Short mmCIF file of C-alpha atoms in Angstrom, two decimals:
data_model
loop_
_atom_site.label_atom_id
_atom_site.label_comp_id
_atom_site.label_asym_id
_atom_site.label_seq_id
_atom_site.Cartn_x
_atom_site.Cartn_y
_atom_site.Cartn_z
CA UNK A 1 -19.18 -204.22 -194.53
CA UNK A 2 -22.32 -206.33 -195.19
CA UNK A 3 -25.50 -204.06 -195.62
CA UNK A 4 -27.11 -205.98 -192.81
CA UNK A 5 -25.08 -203.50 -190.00
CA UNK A 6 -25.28 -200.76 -192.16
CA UNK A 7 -28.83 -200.83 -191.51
CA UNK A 8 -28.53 -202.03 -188.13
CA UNK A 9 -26.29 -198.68 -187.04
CA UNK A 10 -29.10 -196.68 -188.07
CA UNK A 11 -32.12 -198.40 -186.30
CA UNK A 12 -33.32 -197.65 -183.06
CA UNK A 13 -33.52 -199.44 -180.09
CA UNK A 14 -35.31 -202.75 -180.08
CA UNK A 15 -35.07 -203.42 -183.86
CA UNK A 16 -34.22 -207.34 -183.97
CA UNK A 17 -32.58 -209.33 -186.55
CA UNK A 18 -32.86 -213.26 -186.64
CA UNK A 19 -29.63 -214.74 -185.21
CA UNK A 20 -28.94 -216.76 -188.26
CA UNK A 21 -28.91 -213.93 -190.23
CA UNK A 22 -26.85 -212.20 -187.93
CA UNK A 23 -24.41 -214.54 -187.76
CA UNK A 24 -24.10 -215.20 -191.71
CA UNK A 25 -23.55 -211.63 -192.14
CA UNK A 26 -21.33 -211.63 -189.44
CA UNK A 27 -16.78 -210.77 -190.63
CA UNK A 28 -15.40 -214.17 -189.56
CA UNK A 29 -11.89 -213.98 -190.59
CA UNK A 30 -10.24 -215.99 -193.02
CA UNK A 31 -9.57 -218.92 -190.44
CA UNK A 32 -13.72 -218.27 -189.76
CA UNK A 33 -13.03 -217.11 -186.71
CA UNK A 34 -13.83 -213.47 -184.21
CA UNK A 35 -12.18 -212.25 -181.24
CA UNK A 36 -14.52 -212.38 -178.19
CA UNK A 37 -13.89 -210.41 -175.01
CA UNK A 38 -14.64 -212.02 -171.61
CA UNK A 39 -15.24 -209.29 -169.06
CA UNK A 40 -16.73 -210.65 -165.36
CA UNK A 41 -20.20 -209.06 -165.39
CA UNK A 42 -20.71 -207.09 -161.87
CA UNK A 43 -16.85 -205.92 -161.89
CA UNK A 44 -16.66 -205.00 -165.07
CA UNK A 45 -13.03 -206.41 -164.95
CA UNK A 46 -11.92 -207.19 -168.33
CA UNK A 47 -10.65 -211.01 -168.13
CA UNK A 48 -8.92 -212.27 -171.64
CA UNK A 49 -9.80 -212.45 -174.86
CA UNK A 50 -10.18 -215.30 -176.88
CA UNK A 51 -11.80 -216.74 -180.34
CA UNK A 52 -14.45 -218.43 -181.42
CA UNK A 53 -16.02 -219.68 -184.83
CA UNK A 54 -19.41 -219.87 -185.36
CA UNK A 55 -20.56 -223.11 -183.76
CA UNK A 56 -18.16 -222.14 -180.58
CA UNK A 57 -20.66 -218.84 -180.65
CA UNK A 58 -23.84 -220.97 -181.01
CA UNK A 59 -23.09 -223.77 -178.50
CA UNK A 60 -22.38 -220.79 -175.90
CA UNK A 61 -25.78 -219.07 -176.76
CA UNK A 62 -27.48 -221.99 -176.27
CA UNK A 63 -25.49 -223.86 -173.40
CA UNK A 64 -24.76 -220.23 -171.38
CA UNK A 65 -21.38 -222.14 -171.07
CA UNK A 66 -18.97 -220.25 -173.20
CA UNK A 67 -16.86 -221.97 -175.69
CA UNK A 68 -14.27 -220.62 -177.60
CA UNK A 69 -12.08 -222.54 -180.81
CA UNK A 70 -8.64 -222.85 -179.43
CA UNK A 71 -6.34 -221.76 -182.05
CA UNK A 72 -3.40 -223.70 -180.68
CA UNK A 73 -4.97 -227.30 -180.68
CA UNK A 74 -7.34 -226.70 -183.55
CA UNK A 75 -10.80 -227.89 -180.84
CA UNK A 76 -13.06 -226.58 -179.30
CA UNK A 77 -12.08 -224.94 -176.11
CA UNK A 78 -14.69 -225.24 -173.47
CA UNK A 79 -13.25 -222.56 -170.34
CA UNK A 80 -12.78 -224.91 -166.98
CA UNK A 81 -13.16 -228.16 -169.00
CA UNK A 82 -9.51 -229.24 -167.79
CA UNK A 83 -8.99 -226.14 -164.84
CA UNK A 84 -12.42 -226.77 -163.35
CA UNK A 85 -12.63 -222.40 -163.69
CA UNK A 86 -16.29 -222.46 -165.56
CA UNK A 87 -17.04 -219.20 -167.23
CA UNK A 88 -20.84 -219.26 -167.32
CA UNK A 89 -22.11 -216.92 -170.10
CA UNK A 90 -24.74 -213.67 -168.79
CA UNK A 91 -25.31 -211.68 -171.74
CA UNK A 92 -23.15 -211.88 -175.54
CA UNK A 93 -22.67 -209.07 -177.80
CA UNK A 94 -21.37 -208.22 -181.49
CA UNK A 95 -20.03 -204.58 -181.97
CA UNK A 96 -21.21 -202.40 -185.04
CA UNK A 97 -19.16 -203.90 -187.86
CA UNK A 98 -20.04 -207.46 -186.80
CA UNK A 99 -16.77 -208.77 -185.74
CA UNK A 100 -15.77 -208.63 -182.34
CA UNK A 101 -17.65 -210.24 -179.41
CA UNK A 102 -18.03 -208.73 -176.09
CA UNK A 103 -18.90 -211.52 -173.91
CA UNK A 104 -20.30 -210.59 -170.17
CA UNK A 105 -19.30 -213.83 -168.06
CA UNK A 106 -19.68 -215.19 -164.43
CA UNK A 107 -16.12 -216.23 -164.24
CA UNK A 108 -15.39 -218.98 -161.17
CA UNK A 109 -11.58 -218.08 -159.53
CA UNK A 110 -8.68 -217.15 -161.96
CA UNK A 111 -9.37 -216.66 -165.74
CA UNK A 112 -5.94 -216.69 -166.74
CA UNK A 113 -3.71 -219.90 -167.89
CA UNK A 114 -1.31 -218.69 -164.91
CA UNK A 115 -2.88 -218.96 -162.33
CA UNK A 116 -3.95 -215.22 -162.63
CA UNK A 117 -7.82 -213.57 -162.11
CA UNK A 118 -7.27 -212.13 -165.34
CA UNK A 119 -4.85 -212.15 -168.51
CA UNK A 120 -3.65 -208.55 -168.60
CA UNK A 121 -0.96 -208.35 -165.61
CA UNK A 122 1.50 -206.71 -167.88
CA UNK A 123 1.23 -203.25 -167.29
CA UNK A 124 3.07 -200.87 -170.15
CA UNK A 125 4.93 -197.85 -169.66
CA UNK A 126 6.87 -195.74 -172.48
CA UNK A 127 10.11 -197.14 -170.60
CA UNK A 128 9.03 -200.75 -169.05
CA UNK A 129 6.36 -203.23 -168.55
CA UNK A 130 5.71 -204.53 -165.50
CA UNK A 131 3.83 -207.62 -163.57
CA UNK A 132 1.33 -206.25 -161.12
CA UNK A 133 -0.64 -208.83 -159.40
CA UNK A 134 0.24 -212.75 -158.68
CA UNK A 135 -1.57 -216.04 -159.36
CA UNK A 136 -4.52 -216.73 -157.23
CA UNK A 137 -3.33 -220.63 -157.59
CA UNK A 138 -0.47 -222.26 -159.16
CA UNK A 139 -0.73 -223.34 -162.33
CA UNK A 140 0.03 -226.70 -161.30
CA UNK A 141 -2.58 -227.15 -159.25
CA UNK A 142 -4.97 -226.01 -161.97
CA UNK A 143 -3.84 -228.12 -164.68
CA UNK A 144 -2.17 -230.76 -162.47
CA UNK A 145 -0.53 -233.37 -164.47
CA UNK A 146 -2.10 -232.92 -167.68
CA UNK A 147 0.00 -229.76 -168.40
CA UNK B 1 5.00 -217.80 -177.50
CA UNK B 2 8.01 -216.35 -176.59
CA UNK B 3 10.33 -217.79 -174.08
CA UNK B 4 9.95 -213.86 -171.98
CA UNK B 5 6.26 -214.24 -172.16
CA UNK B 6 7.23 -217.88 -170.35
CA UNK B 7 9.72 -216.28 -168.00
CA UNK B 8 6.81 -213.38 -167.27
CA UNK B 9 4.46 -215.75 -166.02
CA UNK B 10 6.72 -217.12 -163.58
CA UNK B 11 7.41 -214.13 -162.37
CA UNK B 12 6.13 -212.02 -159.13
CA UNK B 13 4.32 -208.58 -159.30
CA UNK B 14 7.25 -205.97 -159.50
CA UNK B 15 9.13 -207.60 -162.18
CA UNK B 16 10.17 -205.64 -165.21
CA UNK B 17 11.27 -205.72 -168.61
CA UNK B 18 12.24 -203.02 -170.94
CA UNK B 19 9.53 -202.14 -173.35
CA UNK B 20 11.58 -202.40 -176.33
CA UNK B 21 12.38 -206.16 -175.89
CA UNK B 22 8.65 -206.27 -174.66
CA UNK B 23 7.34 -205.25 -177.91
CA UNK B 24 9.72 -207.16 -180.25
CA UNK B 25 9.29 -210.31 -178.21
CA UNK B 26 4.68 -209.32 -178.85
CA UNK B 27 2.96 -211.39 -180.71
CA UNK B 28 1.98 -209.25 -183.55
CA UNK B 29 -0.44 -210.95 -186.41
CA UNK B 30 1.09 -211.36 -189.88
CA UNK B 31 0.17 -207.77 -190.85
CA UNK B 32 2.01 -206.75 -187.38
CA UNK B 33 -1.16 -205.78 -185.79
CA UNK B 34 -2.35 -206.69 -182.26
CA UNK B 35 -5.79 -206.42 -181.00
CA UNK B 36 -6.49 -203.15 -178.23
CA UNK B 37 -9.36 -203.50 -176.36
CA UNK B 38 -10.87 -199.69 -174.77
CA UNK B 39 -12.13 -199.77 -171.74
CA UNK B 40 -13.52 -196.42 -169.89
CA UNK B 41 -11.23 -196.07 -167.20
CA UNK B 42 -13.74 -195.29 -164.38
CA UNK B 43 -17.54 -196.86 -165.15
CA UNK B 44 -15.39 -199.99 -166.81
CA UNK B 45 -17.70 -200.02 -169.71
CA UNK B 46 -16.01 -201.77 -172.92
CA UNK B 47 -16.02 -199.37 -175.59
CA UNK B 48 -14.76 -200.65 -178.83
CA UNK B 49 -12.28 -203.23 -180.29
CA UNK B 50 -9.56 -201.81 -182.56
CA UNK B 51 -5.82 -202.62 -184.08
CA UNK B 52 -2.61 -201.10 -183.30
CA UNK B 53 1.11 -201.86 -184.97
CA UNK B 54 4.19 -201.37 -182.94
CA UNK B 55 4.57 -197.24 -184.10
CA UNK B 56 0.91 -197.18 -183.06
CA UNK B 57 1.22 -198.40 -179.75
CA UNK B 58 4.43 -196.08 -179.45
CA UNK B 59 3.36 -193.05 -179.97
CA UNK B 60 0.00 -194.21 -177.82
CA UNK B 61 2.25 -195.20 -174.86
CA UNK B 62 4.27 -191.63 -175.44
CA UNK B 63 1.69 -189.04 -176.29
CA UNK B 64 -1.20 -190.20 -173.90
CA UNK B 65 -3.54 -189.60 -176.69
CA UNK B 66 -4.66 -192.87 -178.59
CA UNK B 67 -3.75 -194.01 -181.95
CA UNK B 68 -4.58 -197.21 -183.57
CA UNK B 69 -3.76 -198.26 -187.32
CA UNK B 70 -6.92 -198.41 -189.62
CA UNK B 71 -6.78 -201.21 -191.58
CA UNK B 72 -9.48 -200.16 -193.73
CA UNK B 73 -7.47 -196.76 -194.70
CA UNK B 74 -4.01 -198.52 -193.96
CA UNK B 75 -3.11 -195.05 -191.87
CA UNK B 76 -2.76 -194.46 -188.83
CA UNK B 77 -5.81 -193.56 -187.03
CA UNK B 78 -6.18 -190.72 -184.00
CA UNK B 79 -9.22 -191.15 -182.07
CA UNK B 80 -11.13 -188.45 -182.85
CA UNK B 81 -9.00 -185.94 -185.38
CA UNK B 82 -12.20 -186.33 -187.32
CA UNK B 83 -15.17 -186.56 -185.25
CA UNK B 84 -13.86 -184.71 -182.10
CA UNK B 85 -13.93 -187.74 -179.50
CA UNK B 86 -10.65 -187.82 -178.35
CA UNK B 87 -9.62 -190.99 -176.15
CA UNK B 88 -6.96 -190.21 -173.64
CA UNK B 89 -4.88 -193.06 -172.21
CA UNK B 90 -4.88 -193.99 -168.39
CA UNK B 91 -3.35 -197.37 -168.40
CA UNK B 92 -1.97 -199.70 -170.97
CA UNK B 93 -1.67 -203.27 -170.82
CA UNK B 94 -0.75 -206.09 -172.91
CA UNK B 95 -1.78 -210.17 -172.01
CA UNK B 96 -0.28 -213.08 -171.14
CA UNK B 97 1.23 -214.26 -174.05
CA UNK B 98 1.29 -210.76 -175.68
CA UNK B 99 -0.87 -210.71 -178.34
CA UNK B 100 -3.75 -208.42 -177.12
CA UNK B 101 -3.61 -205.34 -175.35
CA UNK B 102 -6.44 -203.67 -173.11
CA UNK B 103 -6.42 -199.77 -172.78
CA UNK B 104 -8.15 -198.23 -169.89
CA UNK B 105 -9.29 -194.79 -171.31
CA UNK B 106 -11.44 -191.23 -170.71
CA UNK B 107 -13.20 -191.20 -174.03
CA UNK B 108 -15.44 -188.23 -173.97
CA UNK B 109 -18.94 -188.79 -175.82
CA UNK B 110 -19.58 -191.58 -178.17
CA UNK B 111 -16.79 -194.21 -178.86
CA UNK B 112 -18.33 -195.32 -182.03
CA UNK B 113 -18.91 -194.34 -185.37
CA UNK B 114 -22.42 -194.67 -185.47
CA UNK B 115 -22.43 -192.12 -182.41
CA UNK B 116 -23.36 -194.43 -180.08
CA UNK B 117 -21.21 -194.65 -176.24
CA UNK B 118 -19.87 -197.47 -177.56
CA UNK B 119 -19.41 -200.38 -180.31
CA UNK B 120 -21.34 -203.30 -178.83
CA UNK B 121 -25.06 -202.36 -178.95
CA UNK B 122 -26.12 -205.55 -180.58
CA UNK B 123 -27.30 -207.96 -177.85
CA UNK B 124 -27.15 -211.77 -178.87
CA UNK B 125 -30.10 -214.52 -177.94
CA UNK B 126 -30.36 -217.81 -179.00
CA UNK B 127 -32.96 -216.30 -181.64
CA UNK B 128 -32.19 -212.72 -182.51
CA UNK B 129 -29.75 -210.02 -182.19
CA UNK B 130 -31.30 -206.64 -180.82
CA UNK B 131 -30.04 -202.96 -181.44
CA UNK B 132 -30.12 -202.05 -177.55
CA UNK B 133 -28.86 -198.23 -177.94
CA UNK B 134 -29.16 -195.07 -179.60
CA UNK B 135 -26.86 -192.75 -181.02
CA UNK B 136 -25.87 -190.12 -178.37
CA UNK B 137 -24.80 -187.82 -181.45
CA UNK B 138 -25.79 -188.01 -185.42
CA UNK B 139 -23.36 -189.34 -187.27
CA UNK B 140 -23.85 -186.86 -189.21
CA UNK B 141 -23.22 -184.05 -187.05
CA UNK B 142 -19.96 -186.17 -185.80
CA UNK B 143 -18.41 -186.23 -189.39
CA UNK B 144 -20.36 -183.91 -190.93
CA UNK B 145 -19.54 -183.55 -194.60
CA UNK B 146 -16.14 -185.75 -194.38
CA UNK B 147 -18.75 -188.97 -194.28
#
């Protein structure tokens, strides 16, 4: 772990870093990438999780329109570019090891590909898992033809 | 993604699946880890990002108690058989297309290893990151001499 959040852990309360630093010393992965989580910020309802890379990070900072790097199609993946369901960004955060985002989000009507508010309707037992809740709209209707 | 994760989505709250076709069917990464999000069951706070492999998540799901897989050690890795803050399990659930699960938890006193509540106490602006907590508990007096 860089020494940057080594001595980040043990500083108090209002020590700053400059966000280029940050970032730099940040644990992309190998594909440059970290695994943000969206959670809708009066709620508290955890929504998905996605990824971004570091210009997805920096165009959401300073845009407040969060963009993640789709894995799948290789592009940037701006939320409600082709659903019209925005997620509009109220306050980002990196964890103490510097690689995993915790995004808080005003999320417009489902987060979920399916239709769903958020990703994580499959509920686990030690015997089953389970769907517990329905889409809010059909996945057709959110993607229309282009799906 | 799996052609269950595709049959899931179509389906209505109530349906189930047996866990052990669930889990083989998950979308585990190529070391056969998955990301687990913890979430504190009642204030919603998100407490930490960590990984979990299939035995993991078993004995999680069984026991109650959770256990993730360190990749740093390469063990297995019970919240809290060091430092004494245990995190119970209250609900388990896995996403969409099954590659990352969110835990809703009781985690009693700090979730991270710095001693803080939780992991994500670096706040992101467009210019600087800020430390915006302080450690509940030392570190020191968490691990004492096994730091």
């Amino acid at each position: 772990m860089s020494g940057l959040f080594h001595d980040l852990e043990r500083s108090s309360s209002g020590a700053r870093v400059a966000i280029g630093e940050l970032l730099t010393a940040a644990r992309w992965n190998a594909d440059g990438l970290i695994p943000a989580i969206a959670q809708q910020h009066d709620s508290g309802e955890v929504l998905m999780m996605a990824w971004m890379n570091r210009a997805a990070l920096e165009e959401t900072l300073a845009t407040g329109r969060v963009c993640y790097w789709s894995r799948s199609r290789q592009a940037f993946w701006r939320k409600g570019e082709t659903s019209g369901q925005q997620q509009h960004l109220v306050e980002a955060r990196l964890d103490c090891d510097g690689d995993t985002l915790l995004l808080k989000v005003d999320q417009s009507g489902p987060a979920c590909h399916t239709g769903r508010r958020h990703c994580f309707y499959l509920r686990l037992t030690p015997e089953f898992g389970e769907v517990d809740s329905n889409p809010l709209i059909s996945p057709e209707t959110l993607y229309g033809q282009k799906r």
